[in-house]
């Protein structure tokens, strides 16, 4: 009997079903969060988290056991903000959300394929590659868009107040890029597995 026709154990099928359901739930949450943030960005006032430097915390000045204390971020609400800056802030939010949705949909498709016992189907490699690329792009481009948006927002502040904010700062998180590279390697492994499965079926 072909192993593909054998039924999957119930415990494994339930586990994979829960994973697929969880992935869909996370994707919906990411989409909902992105839509909510988009509404906030294009509303007035719009709150922007701005990186600050050399801003001491007066309440902790001279406190026992405290060597120094500084604010690293401040939320500034702008009554008016240029449309270009708003679109940059939207890009900073949307790109990671889209990457999360792509990864979750990939997990859903993988779980569905495993339940059907067809993990090495032809569509799996491009799906994994797309999720990998979305993570890498989001990890590199989203922080850059946010840095440009905040640099433009600093220019909109009065001169004395703008001095406490960084003129241009990109806070890059390498985690999404690393996960994207890992997914690319998994996609390559699936491609090798698909070829081996095809060659094996050709010999039977």
PDB file of N, CA, C and O in Angstrom, residues 1 3 6-7 28 31 46 74 100 105 144 147 155 180:
ATOM      1  N   UNK A   1       0.858  -1.208   0.000  1.00  0.00           N
ATOM      2  CA  UNK A   1       0.000   0.000   0.000  1.00  0.00           C
ATOM      3  C   UNK A   1       0.881   1.242   0.000  1.00  0.00           C
ATOM      4  O   UNK A   1       1.900   1.287   0.697  1.00  0.00           O
ATOM      5  N   UNK A   3       2.231   4.706   1.061  1.00  0.00           N
ATOM      6  CA  UNK A   3       2.199   5.393   2.355  1.00  0.00           C
ATOM      7  C   UNK A   3       1.346   6.640   2.308  1.00  0.00           C
ATOM      8  O   UNK A   3       0.842   7.090   3.330  1.00  0.00           O
ATOM      9  N   UNK A   6      -2.197   6.046   3.570  1.00  0.00           N
ATOM     10  CA  UNK A   6      -2.418   5.715   4.961  1.00  0.00           C
ATOM     11  C   UNK A   6      -2.941   6.940   5.709  1.00  0.00           C
ATOM     12  O   UNK A   6      -2.487   8.044   5.489  1.00  0.00           O
ATOM     13  N   UNK A   7      -3.880   6.683   6.625  1.00  0.00           N
ATOM     14  CA  UNK A   7      -4.447   7.781   7.384  1.00  0.00           C
ATOM     15  C   UNK A   7      -3.450   8.320   8.400  1.00  0.00           C
ATOM     16  O   UNK A   7      -2.659   7.576   8.980  1.00  0.00           O
ATOM     17  N   UNK A  28      -5.090  37.344  11.073  1.00  0.00           N
ATOM     18  CA  UNK A  28      -6.228  38.257  11.211  1.00  0.00           C
ATOM     19  C   UNK A  28      -5.911  39.359  12.208  1.00  0.00           C
ATOM     20  O   UNK A  28      -6.234  40.538  11.999  1.00  0.00           O
ATOM     21  N   UNK A  31      -3.595  41.874  10.560  1.00  0.00           N
ATOM     22  CA  UNK A  31      -4.337  42.714   9.624  1.00  0.00           C
ATOM     23  C   UNK A  31      -5.171  43.745  10.361  1.00  0.00           C
ATOM     24  O   UNK A  31      -5.199  44.934   9.993  1.00  0.00           O
ATOM     25  N   UNK A  46      -2.119  62.893  15.245  1.00  0.00           N
ATOM     26  CA  UNK A  46      -1.482  61.592  15.055  1.00  0.00           C
ATOM     27  C   UNK A  46      -0.297  61.496  16.010  1.00  0.00           C
ATOM     28  O   UNK A  46       0.539  62.397  16.088  1.00  0.00           O
ATOM     29  N   UNK A  74       9.934  59.534  23.117  1.00  0.00           N
ATOM     30  CA  UNK A  74       8.840  60.384  23.541  1.00  0.00           C
ATOM     31  C   UNK A  74       7.741  60.334  22.485  1.00  0.00           C
ATOM     32  O   UNK A  74       8.025  60.340  21.280  1.00  0.00           O
ATOM     33  N   UNK A 100       4.043  39.273   8.380  1.00  0.00           N
ATOM     34  CA  UNK A 100       3.425  38.360   9.352  1.00  0.00           C
ATOM     35  C   UNK A 100       2.303  37.565   8.713  1.00  0.00           C
ATOM     36  O   UNK A 100       2.177  36.343   8.932  1.00  0.00           O
ATOM     37  N   UNK A 105       0.113  32.550   6.603  1.00  0.00           N
ATOM     38  CA  UNK A 105      -0.541  31.824   5.532  1.00  0.00           C
ATOM     39  C   UNK A 105       0.333  30.667   5.031  1.00  0.00           C
ATOM     40  O   UNK A 105      -0.192  29.622   4.631  1.00  0.00           O
ATOM     41  N   UNK A 144      13.740  51.752   7.762  1.00  0.00           N
ATOM     42  CA  UNK A 144      14.212  52.892   6.977  1.00  0.00           C
ATOM     43  C   UNK A 144      13.079  53.888   6.747  1.00  0.00           C
ATOM     44  O   UNK A 144      13.271  55.108   6.893  1.00  0.00           O
ATOM     45  N   UNK A 147      12.519  55.718   9.951  1.00  0.00           N
ATOM     46  CA  UNK A 147      13.565  56.712  10.213  1.00  0.00           C
ATOM     47  C   UNK A 147      13.381  57.978   9.392  1.00  0.00           C
ATOM     48  O   UNK A 147      13.544  59.092   9.896  1.00  0.00           O
ATOM     49  N   UNK A 155      11.680  67.986  11.652  1.00  0.00           N
ATOM     50  CA  UNK A 155      11.754  69.275  10.962  1.00  0.00           C
ATOM     51  C   UNK A 155      10.503  70.123  11.201  1.00  0.00           C
ATOM     52  O   UNK A 155      10.566  71.352  11.107  1.00  0.00           O
ATOM     53  N   UNK A 180      13.897  35.330   7.774  1.00  0.00           N
ATOM     54  CA  UNK A 180      13.699  35.244   6.328  1.00  0.00           C
ATOM     55  C   UNK A 180      14.741  34.364   5.666  1.00  0.00           C
ATOM     56  O   UNK A 180      14.424  33.550   4.781  1.00  0.00           O
TER      57      UNK A 180
END
